[in-house]
């Protein structure tokens, strides 16, 4: 049932303008070993790089065809990037060349990590500068601001709100001085820089954070007007997802209609399932239930699980029960379907006694669990099934309920 929280705090932040940058299609990921495991939905940015190549876990997570990230000239897709031009006769110092090489290398690592975690071939080149696309005349989705000068660039195109979804670890990885950007933006009355953090490559965190983040975004847009610039690091996952949820919940688009518009302007990969689940959570309540997972083996020295709500880049150890001769994990999870795999003495395995996904295109399978809450009415079940189905839309009454929920939301975490 719908419970209406209170108000959210909004603080100032900053931004940068966009440059005419071109996203180049990434090279295909390296061949997969047969022992590798799929990265699935979640990972904490670049702090936990996968030690195993990605393997898509089920039919619903199959790797799509590579996205065409090249700029479409003369079409409806406006991509902007500013490249630094040198004066005639100028030379590049060894230090500058070295910095460029480091930036290029970091971009390559990030792009590989993003491709593995997101399930689509995606490329981000931080060294080419900020890039963006107008999704609507009043809404831009793009990559991160890199210096205070980007604030001036954004002001020139009418941006009133810069909405940053990056965490500190994202900023530190590429050496972005967010404090300098924030301090510079505070000098102006016509632009506000605000942060609302979401973990990179983590669809579960996206699902849980979307109501708070879109609530803050909605209030900032109402207050500041003008053009809103939403960005994460590359502008390919978190930022388009937040923009799409805002279009779905506030602007009146159906989810598929908003997604088509978004894709027509910027090739990106928002996690639709996270938006669907967050929508259902708002209208039916975010209920949790406890699951118990078990691995029967008294001869191994360690058992861990990857997947579930922590993503494929992290692991949870199971506890050994000597009397029962088995390893156990009890975990509380919100409603939804979760895939996972056991790591037994370092080897990735499925449990034959638990649900197993059908083989994907590469023949790989995972375990999965479907979590549902106790005492759910038929009406709530039907609503959740509709909102998480292939073509979800909101009735006028539901959209009003969502809007009221967001307007009264208090983000206790932040």
Tab-separated table of C-alpha atoms in Angstrom:
chain	number	residue	atom	x	y	z
A	1	UNK	CA	0.000	0.000	0.000
A	2	UNK	CA	1.160	3.549	-0.599
A	3	UNK	CA	2.696	5.422	2.346
A	4	UNK	CA	3.583	9.045	1.802
A	5	UNK	CA	6.958	10.178	3.233
A	6	UNK	CA	7.891	13.789	4.050
A	7	UNK	CA	10.168	16.318	2.275
A	8	UNK	CA	13.600	15.988	0.767
A	9	UNK	CA	16.582	18.247	1.233
A	10	UNK	CA	18.035	19.802	-1.873
A	11	UNK	CA	21.541	21.227	-1.946
A	12	UNK	CA	23.465	23.123	-4.595
A	13	UNK	CA	25.956	21.546	-6.921
A	14	UNK	CA	27.626	22.231	-10.275
A	15	UNK	CA	28.201	21.218	-13.738
A	16	UNK	CA	30.008	21.525	-17.004
A	17	UNK	CA	29.042	22.146	-20.539
A	18	UNK	CA	29.170	19.688	-23.231
A	19	UNK	CA	31.573	19.272	-26.029
A	20	UNK	CA	30.991	17.732	-29.381
A	21	UNK	CA	32.301	14.287	-28.588
A	22	UNK	CA	31.845	11.118	-30.558
A	23	UNK	CA	31.289	7.780	-28.869
A	24	UNK	CA	33.079	5.107	-30.827
A	25	UNK	CA	31.783	1.559	-30.743
A	26	UNK	CA	33.792	-0.534	-28.345
A	27	UNK	CA	35.789	-3.525	-29.458
A	28	UNK	CA	34.053	-6.819	-28.719
A	29	UNK	CA	34.855	-8.200	-25.251
A	30	UNK	CA	37.563	-10.870	-25.033
A	31	UNK	CA	36.620	-14.523	-25.635
A	32	UNK	CA	34.975	-16.119	-22.663
A	33	UNK	CA	36.457	-19.068	-20.832
A	34	UNK	CA	34.122	-21.940	-20.155
A	35	UNK	CA	34.728	-21.571	-16.415
A	36	UNK	CA	33.854	-17.893	-16.351
A	37	UNK	CA	30.796	-16.389	-14.803
A	38	UNK	CA	28.354	-13.690	-15.827
A	39	UNK	CA	28.691	-10.294	-14.144
A	40	UNK	CA	24.930	-9.893	-14.077
A	41	UNK	CA	23.414	-6.682	-12.758
A	42	UNK	CA	25.610	-5.099	-10.114
A	43	UNK	CA	29.137	-4.045	-9.265
A	44	UNK	CA	30.638	-1.244	-7.173
A	45	UNK	CA	32.193	0.935	-9.873
A	46	UNK	CA	35.870	0.123	-10.431
A	47	UNK	CA	36.663	-0.919	-6.897
A	48	UNK	CA	35.817	-4.565	-7.547
A	49	UNK	CA	36.886	-5.506	-11.044
A	50	UNK	CA	35.694	-8.890	-12.137
A	51	UNK	CA	38.231	-11.650	-11.887
A	52	UNK	CA	36.153	-13.770	-14.238
A	53	UNK	CA	35.051	-12.854	-17.783
A	54	UNK	CA	31.327	-12.126	-18.068
A	55	UNK	CA	28.822	-14.804	-18.856
A	56	UNK	CA	25.194	-13.850	-19.345
A	57	UNK	CA	23.144	-15.689	-16.788
A	58	UNK	CA	19.734	-16.230	-18.367
A	59	UNK	CA	17.639	-15.419	-21.375
A	60	UNK	CA	16.470	-12.204	-19.743
A	61	UNK	CA	20.102	-11.086	-19.377
A	62	UNK	CA	21.459	-12.001	-22.801
A	63	UNK	CA	24.037	-9.628	-24.191
A	64	UNK	CA	22.383	-7.393	-26.802
A	65	UNK	CA	24.035	-6.462	-30.052
A	66	UNK	CA	26.670	-3.726	-29.682
A	67	UNK	CA	25.107	-0.286	-29.455
A	68	UNK	CA	25.875	2.154	-32.239
A	69	UNK	CA	27.482	4.922	-30.230
A	70	UNK	CA	28.749	6.978	-33.161
A	71	UNK	CA	27.227	10.421	-33.597
A	72	UNK	CA	24.536	10.615	-36.222
A	73	UNK	CA	25.309	13.682	-38.292
A	74	UNK	CA	22.364	15.608	-39.641
A	75	UNK	CA	19.873	13.501	-37.698
A	76	UNK	CA	17.842	14.063	-34.575
A	77	UNK	CA	20.659	12.955	-32.297
A	78	UNK	CA	22.660	15.938	-31.042
A	79	UNK	CA	25.911	14.928	-29.388
A	80	UNK	CA	28.229	17.630	-28.136
A	81	UNK	CA	31.849	17.637	-27.116
A	82	UNK	CA	34.524	20.280	-26.889
A	83	UNK	CA	38.037	19.333	-27.890
A	84	UNK	CA	41.020	21.328	-26.720
A	85	UNK	CA	42.658	23.079	-29.667
A	86	UNK	CA	46.315	24.125	-29.596
A	87	UNK	CA	47.541	27.387	-31.153
A	88	UNK	CA	49.623	27.104	-34.346
A	89	UNK	CA	53.145	25.928	-33.668
A	90	UNK	CA	52.334	24.738	-30.155
A	91	UNK	CA	53.812	21.477	-28.968
A	92	UNK	CA	52.601	18.965	-26.422
A	93	UNK	CA	54.883	18.382	-23.454
A	94	UNK	CA	55.975	14.954	-22.286
A	95	UNK	CA	53.913	15.424	-19.123
A	96	UNK	CA	50.796	16.218	-21.163
A	97	UNK	CA	51.381	13.192	-23.382
A	98	UNK	CA	51.829	11.034	-20.312
A	99	UNK	CA	48.604	12.373	-18.761
A	100	UNK	CA	46.742	11.690	-22.010
A	101	UNK	CA	48.046	8.135	-22.093
A	102	UNK	CA	46.971	7.567	-18.498
A	103	UNK	CA	43.521	9.012	-19.276
A	104	UNK	CA	43.172	6.802	-22.335
A	105	UNK	CA	44.184	3.726	-20.372
A	106	UNK	CA	41.699	4.504	-17.611
A	107	UNK	CA	38.951	5.014	-20.187
A	108	UNK	CA	39.719	1.633	-21.730
A	109	UNK	CA	39.554	-0.097	-18.348
A	110	UNK	CA	36.323	1.689	-17.514
A	111	UNK	CA	34.760	0.826	-20.899
A	112	UNK	CA	35.693	-2.847	-20.510
A	113	UNK	CA	34.294	-2.900	-16.991
A	114	UNK	CA	31.105	-1.159	-18.142
A	115	UNK	CA	30.653	-3.601	-21.035
A	116	UNK	CA	31.018	-6.580	-18.704
A	117	UNK	CA	28.662	-5.236	-16.051
A	118	UNK	CA	25.958	-3.710	-18.272
A	119	UNK	CA	25.575	-6.554	-20.771
A	120	UNK	CA	26.143	-4.330	-23.821
A	121	UNK	CA	29.230	-3.170	-25.673
A	122	UNK	CA	29.687	0.418	-24.461
A	123	UNK	CA	32.557	2.883	-24.790
A	124	UNK	CA	33.442	6.003	-22.822
A	125	UNK	CA	36.432	8.237	-23.622
A	126	UNK	CA	36.953	10.571	-20.696
A	127	UNK	CA	39.976	12.193	-22.350
A	128	UNK	CA	37.765	13.605	-25.138
A	129	UNK	CA	35.809	15.819	-22.749
A	130	UNK	CA	32.201	16.101	-21.676
A	131	UNK	CA	29.531	14.916	-24.123
A	132	UNK	CA	25.748	15.124	-24.041
A	133	UNK	CA	22.476	14.834	-25.984
A	134	UNK	CA	19.243	16.819	-25.760
A	135	UNK	CA	16.490	14.296	-25.031
A	136	UNK	CA	13.897	17.082	-24.868
A	137	UNK	CA	14.401	20.841	-25.212
A	138	UNK	CA	14.463	21.034	-21.401
A	139	UNK	CA	16.281	17.761	-20.626
A	140	UNK	CA	19.875	16.734	-21.387
A	141	UNK	CA	21.617	13.430	-20.611
A	142	UNK	CA	25.392	13.393	-20.711
A	143	UNK	CA	28.737	12.471	-19.231
A	144	UNK	CA	30.411	14.025	-16.210
A	145	UNK	CA	31.685	17.575	-15.894
A	146	UNK	CA	35.465	17.578	-15.791
A	147	UNK	CA	36.399	21.138	-14.765
A	148	UNK	CA	34.750	24.392	-13.624
A	149	UNK	CA	34.878	25.637	-17.225
A	150	UNK	CA	32.134	23.157	-18.067
A	151	UNK	CA	29.796	25.128	-15.816
A	152	UNK	CA	30.170	28.140	-18.123
A	153	UNK	CA	29.465	25.985	-21.161
A	154	UNK	CA	26.274	24.640	-19.649
A	155	UNK	CA	25.085	28.077	-18.606
A	156	UNK	CA	25.382	29.225	-22.226
A	157	UNK	CA	22.842	26.626	-23.368
A	158	UNK	CA	20.357	27.474	-20.630
A	159	UNK	CA	21.138	24.762	-18.087
A	160	UNK	CA	19.718	25.719	-14.702
A	161	UNK	CA	20.260	22.432	-12.855
A	162	UNK	CA	23.226	20.071	-13.017
A	163	UNK	CA	22.224	16.733	-11.490
A	164	UNK	CA	25.258	14.571	-10.683
A	165	UNK	CA	24.727	10.862	-9.925
A	166	UNK	CA	28.384	9.982	-9.357
A	167	UNK	CA	29.873	8.660	-6.151
A	168	UNK	CA	33.188	9.912	-4.776
A	169	UNK	CA	34.937	6.765	-6.035
A	170	UNK	CA	33.770	7.523	-9.606
A	171	UNK	CA	35.175	11.050	-9.390
A	172	UNK	CA	38.456	9.931	-7.856
A	173	UNK	CA	39.047	7.337	-10.565
A	174	UNK	CA	39.158	9.976	-13.313
A	175	UNK	CA	40.621	12.674	-11.076
A	176	UNK	CA	37.601	14.990	-11.215
A	177	UNK	CA	37.755	17.798	-8.617
A	178	UNK	CA	34.072	17.979	-7.723
A	179	UNK	CA	34.692	20.571	-4.996
A	180	UNK	CA	36.192	23.011	-7.508
A	181	UNK	CA	33.180	22.541	-9.779
A	182	UNK	CA	30.766	23.037	-6.894
A	183	UNK	CA	32.565	26.121	-5.576
A	184	UNK	CA	32.634	27.697	-9.023
A	185	UNK	CA	28.945	27.092	-9.651
A	186	UNK	CA	28.078	28.753	-6.348
A	187	UNK	CA	29.305	32.035	-7.843
A	188	UNK	CA	26.267	32.158	-10.121
A	189	UNK	CA	22.581	32.558	-9.340
A	190	UNK	CA	21.381	31.036	-12.619
A	191	UNK	CA	22.721	27.481	-12.162
A	192	UNK	CA	22.611	24.925	-9.352
A	193	UNK	CA	24.787	21.837	-8.977
A	194	UNK	CA	23.288	18.982	-6.997
A	195	UNK	CA	24.397	15.432	-6.231
A	196	UNK	CA	22.233	12.334	-5.750
A	197	UNK	CA	24.498	9.304	-5.649
A	198	UNK	CA	23.807	5.906	-7.232
A	199	UNK	CA	26.340	3.075	-7.408
A	200	UNK	CA	27.762	2.518	-10.861
A	201	UNK	CA	26.718	-0.664	-12.726
A	202	UNK	CA	24.371	-1.670	-9.864
A	203	UNK	CA	20.779	-2.252	-10.966
A	204	UNK	CA	19.688	-3.215	-7.443
A	205	UNK	CA	20.984	0.042	-5.951
A	206	UNK	CA	19.363	1.891	-8.860
A	207	UNK	CA	16.007	0.290	-8.025
A	208	UNK	CA	16.239	1.256	-4.356
A	209	UNK	CA	17.558	4.785	-4.952
A	210	UNK	CA	15.294	5.837	-7.846
A	211	UNK	CA	12.407	7.185	-5.716
A	212	UNK	CA	14.731	9.399	-3.644
A	213	UNK	CA	16.734	10.532	-6.662
A	214	UNK	CA	13.751	11.330	-8.889
A	215	UNK	CA	12.057	13.066	-5.944
A	216	UNK	CA	15.057	15.383	-5.592
A	217	UNK	CA	15.229	15.909	-9.365
A	218	UNK	CA	11.519	16.753	-9.585
A	219	UNK	CA	11.802	19.376	-6.838
A	220	UNK	CA	14.891	20.945	-8.407
A	221	UNK	CA	13.225	21.188	-11.825
A	222	UNK	CA	10.140	22.794	-10.293
A	223	UNK	CA	12.310	25.286	-8.428
A	224	UNK	CA	14.891	26.157	-11.096
A	225	UNK	CA	13.077	25.667	-14.414
A	226	UNK	CA	15.103	25.953	-17.613
A	227	UNK	CA	17.193	23.079	-18.922
A	228	UNK	CA	18.222	20.192	-16.665
A	229	UNK	CA	21.510	18.340	-17.212
A	230	UNK	CA	21.545	14.794	-15.784
A	231	UNK	CA	24.866	13.008	-15.771
A	232	UNK	CA	26.733	10.049	-14.343
A	233	UNK	CA	30.263	9.145	-15.451
A	234	UNK	CA	29.687	8.132	-19.071
A	235	UNK	CA	26.012	9.111	-19.359
A	236	UNK	CA	25.116	5.631	-20.610
A	237	UNK	CA	23.554	3.860	-17.618
A	238	UNK	CA	22.528	5.710	-14.463
A	239	UNK	CA	21.792	9.108	-16.052
A	240	UNK	CA	19.513	7.785	-18.835
A	241	UNK	CA	17.758	5.535	-16.298
A	242	UNK	CA	17.006	8.482	-13.999
A	243	UNK	CA	15.889	10.604	-16.959
A	244	UNK	CA	13.609	7.805	-18.160
A	245	UNK	CA	12.085	7.259	-14.709
A	246	UNK	CA	11.431	11.015	-14.497
A	247	UNK	CA	9.748	10.950	-17.923
A	248	UNK	CA	7.672	7.913	-16.892
A	249	UNK	CA	6.645	9.066	-13.426
A	250	UNK	CA	6.348	12.832	-13.884
A	251	UNK	CA	6.131	13.812	-17.562
A	252	UNK	CA	3.416	11.348	-18.584
A	253	UNK	CA	5.304	9.059	-20.982
A	254	UNK	CA	4.717	5.319	-20.980
A	255	UNK	CA	7.954	3.505	-20.174
A	256	UNK	CA	8.387	2.162	-23.705
A	257	UNK	CA	7.501	5.509	-25.295
A	258	UNK	CA	10.049	7.304	-23.121
A	259	UNK	CA	12.652	4.655	-23.847
A	260	UNK	CA	12.160	4.995	-27.603
A	261	UNK	CA	12.551	8.770	-27.382
A	262	UNK	CA	15.664	8.399	-25.256
A	263	UNK	CA	17.246	5.920	-27.671
A	264	UNK	CA	16.415	8.118	-30.657
A	265	UNK	CA	18.518	10.886	-29.105
A	266	UNK	CA	21.317	9.023	-27.335
A	267	UNK	CA	22.513	5.432	-27.695
A	268	UNK	CA	22.546	4.217	-24.087
A	269	UNK	CA	21.585	1.306	-21.869
A	270	UNK	CA	19.254	2.197	-18.970
A	271	UNK	CA	18.171	-0.749	-16.831
A	272	UNK	CA	14.444	-0.983	-17.577
A	273	UNK	CA	13.847	-3.772	-15.066
A	274	UNK	CA	15.088	-1.559	-12.219
A	275	UNK	CA	12.643	1.197	-13.234
A	276	UNK	CA	9.756	-1.275	-13.450
A	277	UNK	CA	10.512	-2.728	-10.011
A	278	UNK	CA	10.924	0.721	-8.452
A	279	UNK	CA	7.534	1.733	-9.883
A	280	UNK	CA	5.901	-1.353	-8.404
A	281	UNK	CA	7.660	-0.723	-5.069
A	282	UNK	CA	6.154	2.774	-4.866
A	283	UNK	CA	2.586	1.638	-5.585
A	284	UNK	CA	2.530	-1.668	-3.673
A	285	UNK	CA	5.155	-1.057	-1.006
A	286	UNK	CA	8.743	-2.277	-0.735
A	287	UNK	CA	8.336	-5.544	1.121
A	288	UNK	CA	11.143	-7.930	2.024
A	289	UNK	CA	11.327	-11.609	2.821
A	290	UNK	CA	14.069	-13.841	4.170
A	291	UNK	CA	15.529	-16.593	2.018
A	292	UNK	CA	17.817	-19.455	3.060
A	293	UNK	CA	20.409	-20.862	0.673
A	294	UNK	CA	22.227	-24.105	1.403
A	295	UNK	CA	25.280	-25.907	0.015
A	296	UNK	CA	25.676	-29.485	1.250
A	297	UNK	CA	29.362	-30.405	1.353
A	298	UNK	CA	31.496	-31.058	4.423
A	299	UNK	CA	34.708	-31.589	2.477
A	300	UNK	CA	35.246	-28.079	1.067
A	301	UNK	CA	37.055	-25.278	2.893
A	302	UNK	CA	35.017	-22.259	1.711
A	303	UNK	CA	31.647	-21.519	0.077
A	304	UNK	CA	30.606	-18.085	-1.186
A	305	UNK	CA	27.755	-16.683	-3.249
A	306	UNK	CA	27.892	-14.006	-5.934
A	307	UNK	CA	24.934	-12.312	-7.572
A	308	UNK	CA	21.686	-11.819	-5.637
A	309	UNK	CA	21.491	-8.128	-4.669
A	310	UNK	CA	25.261	-7.526	-4.457
A	311	UNK	CA	26.094	-8.143	-8.110
A	312	UNK	CA	28.675	-10.381	-9.703
A	313	UNK	CA	31.670	-8.328	-8.622
A	314	UNK	CA	31.295	-9.189	-4.923
A	315	UNK	CA	30.880	-12.306	-2.812
A	316	UNK	CA	29.099	-13.271	0.413
A	317	UNK	CA	30.590	-16.087	2.535
A	318	UNK	CA	28.294	-18.855	3.743
A	319	UNK	CA	28.468	-20.139	7.344
A	320	UNK	CA	29.364	-23.775	7.962
A	321	UNK	CA	27.098	-25.769	10.301
A	322	UNK	CA	29.163	-28.665	11.620
A	323	UNK	CA	26.188	-30.626	12.950
A	324	UNK	CA	24.338	-30.487	9.626
A	325	UNK	CA	27.469	-30.809	7.497
A	326	UNK	CA	26.331	-27.961	5.234
A	327	UNK	CA	26.929	-24.280	4.480
A	328	UNK	CA	24.101	-21.744	4.963
A	329	UNK	CA	23.213	-18.176	4.061
A	330	UNK	CA	20.146	-16.333	5.334
A	331	UNK	CA	19.424	-13.059	3.557
A	332	UNK	CA	16.565	-10.570	3.477
A	333	UNK	CA	15.628	-9.453	-0.046
A	334	UNK	CA	12.879	-7.283	-1.555
A	335	UNK	CA	10.392	-8.854	-3.930
A	336	UNK	CA	11.880	-9.851	-7.243
A	337	UNK	CA	13.853	-12.475	-9.125
A	338	UNK	CA	17.532	-12.859	-8.261
A	339	UNK	CA	20.208	-14.878	-9.993
A	340	UNK	CA	23.278	-16.134	-8.202
A	341	UNK	CA	26.025	-18.720	-8.273
A	342	UNK	CA	28.069	-20.547	-5.650
A	343	UNK	CA	31.859	-20.301	-5.468
A	344	UNK	CA	33.137	-23.472	-3.800
A	345	UNK	CA	36.853	-23.443	-3.071
A	346	UNK	CA	37.201	-20.853	-5.823
A	347	UNK	CA	35.152	-22.757	-8.422
A	348	UNK	CA	31.882	-21.297	-9.797
A	349	UNK	CA	29.074	-23.850	-9.511
A	350	UNK	CA	25.282	-24.183	-9.645
A	351	UNK	CA	23.368	-26.010	-6.936
A	352	UNK	CA	21.401	-28.861	-8.529
A	353	UNK	CA	18.849	-28.768	-5.686
A	354	UNK	CA	17.846	-25.138	-6.323
A	355	UNK	CA	16.164	-23.419	-9.262
A	356	UNK	CA	18.361	-23.144	-12.351
A	357	UNK	CA	17.901	-20.784	-15.291
A	358	UNK	CA	17.581	-22.085	-18.817
A	359	UNK	CA	20.855	-21.986	-20.802
A	360	UNK	CA	21.537	-18.668	-22.460
A	361	UNK	CA	22.958	-18.243	-25.966
A	362	UNK	CA	26.392	-19.326	-24.674
A	363	UNK	CA	24.983	-22.332	-22.844
A	364	UNK	CA	25.621	-20.917	-19.362
A	365	UNK	CA	23.199	-21.204	-16.443
A	366	UNK	CA	22.798	-19.741	-12.938
A	367	UNK	CA	20.729	-20.532	-9.888
A	368	UNK	CA	17.826	-18.171	-9.213
A	369	UNK	CA	15.301	-17.425	-6.493
A	370	UNK	CA	11.941	-15.683	-6.786
A	371	UNK	CA	11.220	-13.630	-3.670
A	372	UNK	CA	7.614	-12.745	-2.881
A	373	UNK	CA	6.077	-11.281	0.235
A	374	UNK	CA	3.568	-12.960	2.497
A	375	UNK	CA	-0.068	-11.872	2.463
A	376	UNK	CA	-0.031	-10.130	-0.907
A	377	UNK	CA	-3.542	-9.556	-2.230
A	378	UNK	CA	-4.570	-10.637	-5.712
A	379	UNK	CA	-4.997	-6.968	-6.627
A	380	UNK	CA	-1.427	-6.136	-5.600
A	381	UNK	CA	-0.088	-9.176	-7.443
A	382	UNK	CA	-1.922	-8.136	-10.593
A	383	UNK	CA	-0.646	-4.552	-10.307
A	384	UNK	CA	2.956	-5.663	-9.815
A	385	UNK	CA	2.728	-8.076	-12.737
A	386	UNK	CA	1.381	-5.310	-14.983
A	387	UNK	CA	4.022	-2.798	-13.932
A	388	UNK	CA	6.878	-5.274	-14.421
A	389	UNK	CA	5.507	-6.615	-17.712
A	390	UNK	CA	6.645	-5.900	-21.285
A	391	UNK	CA	4.691	-2.638	-21.801
A	392	UNK	CA	4.083	-0.937	-18.448
A	393	UNK	CA	2.086	2.273	-18.206
A	394	UNK	CA	0.465	4.215	-15.390
A	395	UNK	CA	-3.171	5.225	-15.105
A	396	UNK	CA	-3.893	8.864	-14.297
A	397	UNK	CA	-4.682	7.875	-10.713
A	398	UNK	CA	-1.457	5.863	-10.362
A	399	UNK	CA	0.660	8.662	-11.806
A	400	UNK	CA	-0.935	11.102	-9.345
A	401	UNK	CA	-0.123	8.718	-6.477
A	402	UNK	CA	3.475	8.408	-7.644
A	403	UNK	CA	3.809	12.193	-7.974
A	404	UNK	CA	2.414	12.745	-4.458
A	405	UNK	CA	4.782	10.086	-3.120
A	406	UNK	CA	7.798	11.762	-4.722
A	407	UNK	CA	6.791	15.252	-3.613
A	408	UNK	CA	6.578	14.111	0.017
A	409	UNK	CA	9.624	11.841	-0.026
A	410	UNK	CA	12.380	12.285	2.549
A	411	UNK	CA	15.710	10.681	1.691
A	412	UNK	CA	16.752	9.386	5.106
A	413	UNK	CA	20.035	7.955	3.756
A	414	UNK	CA	21.270	11.252	2.337
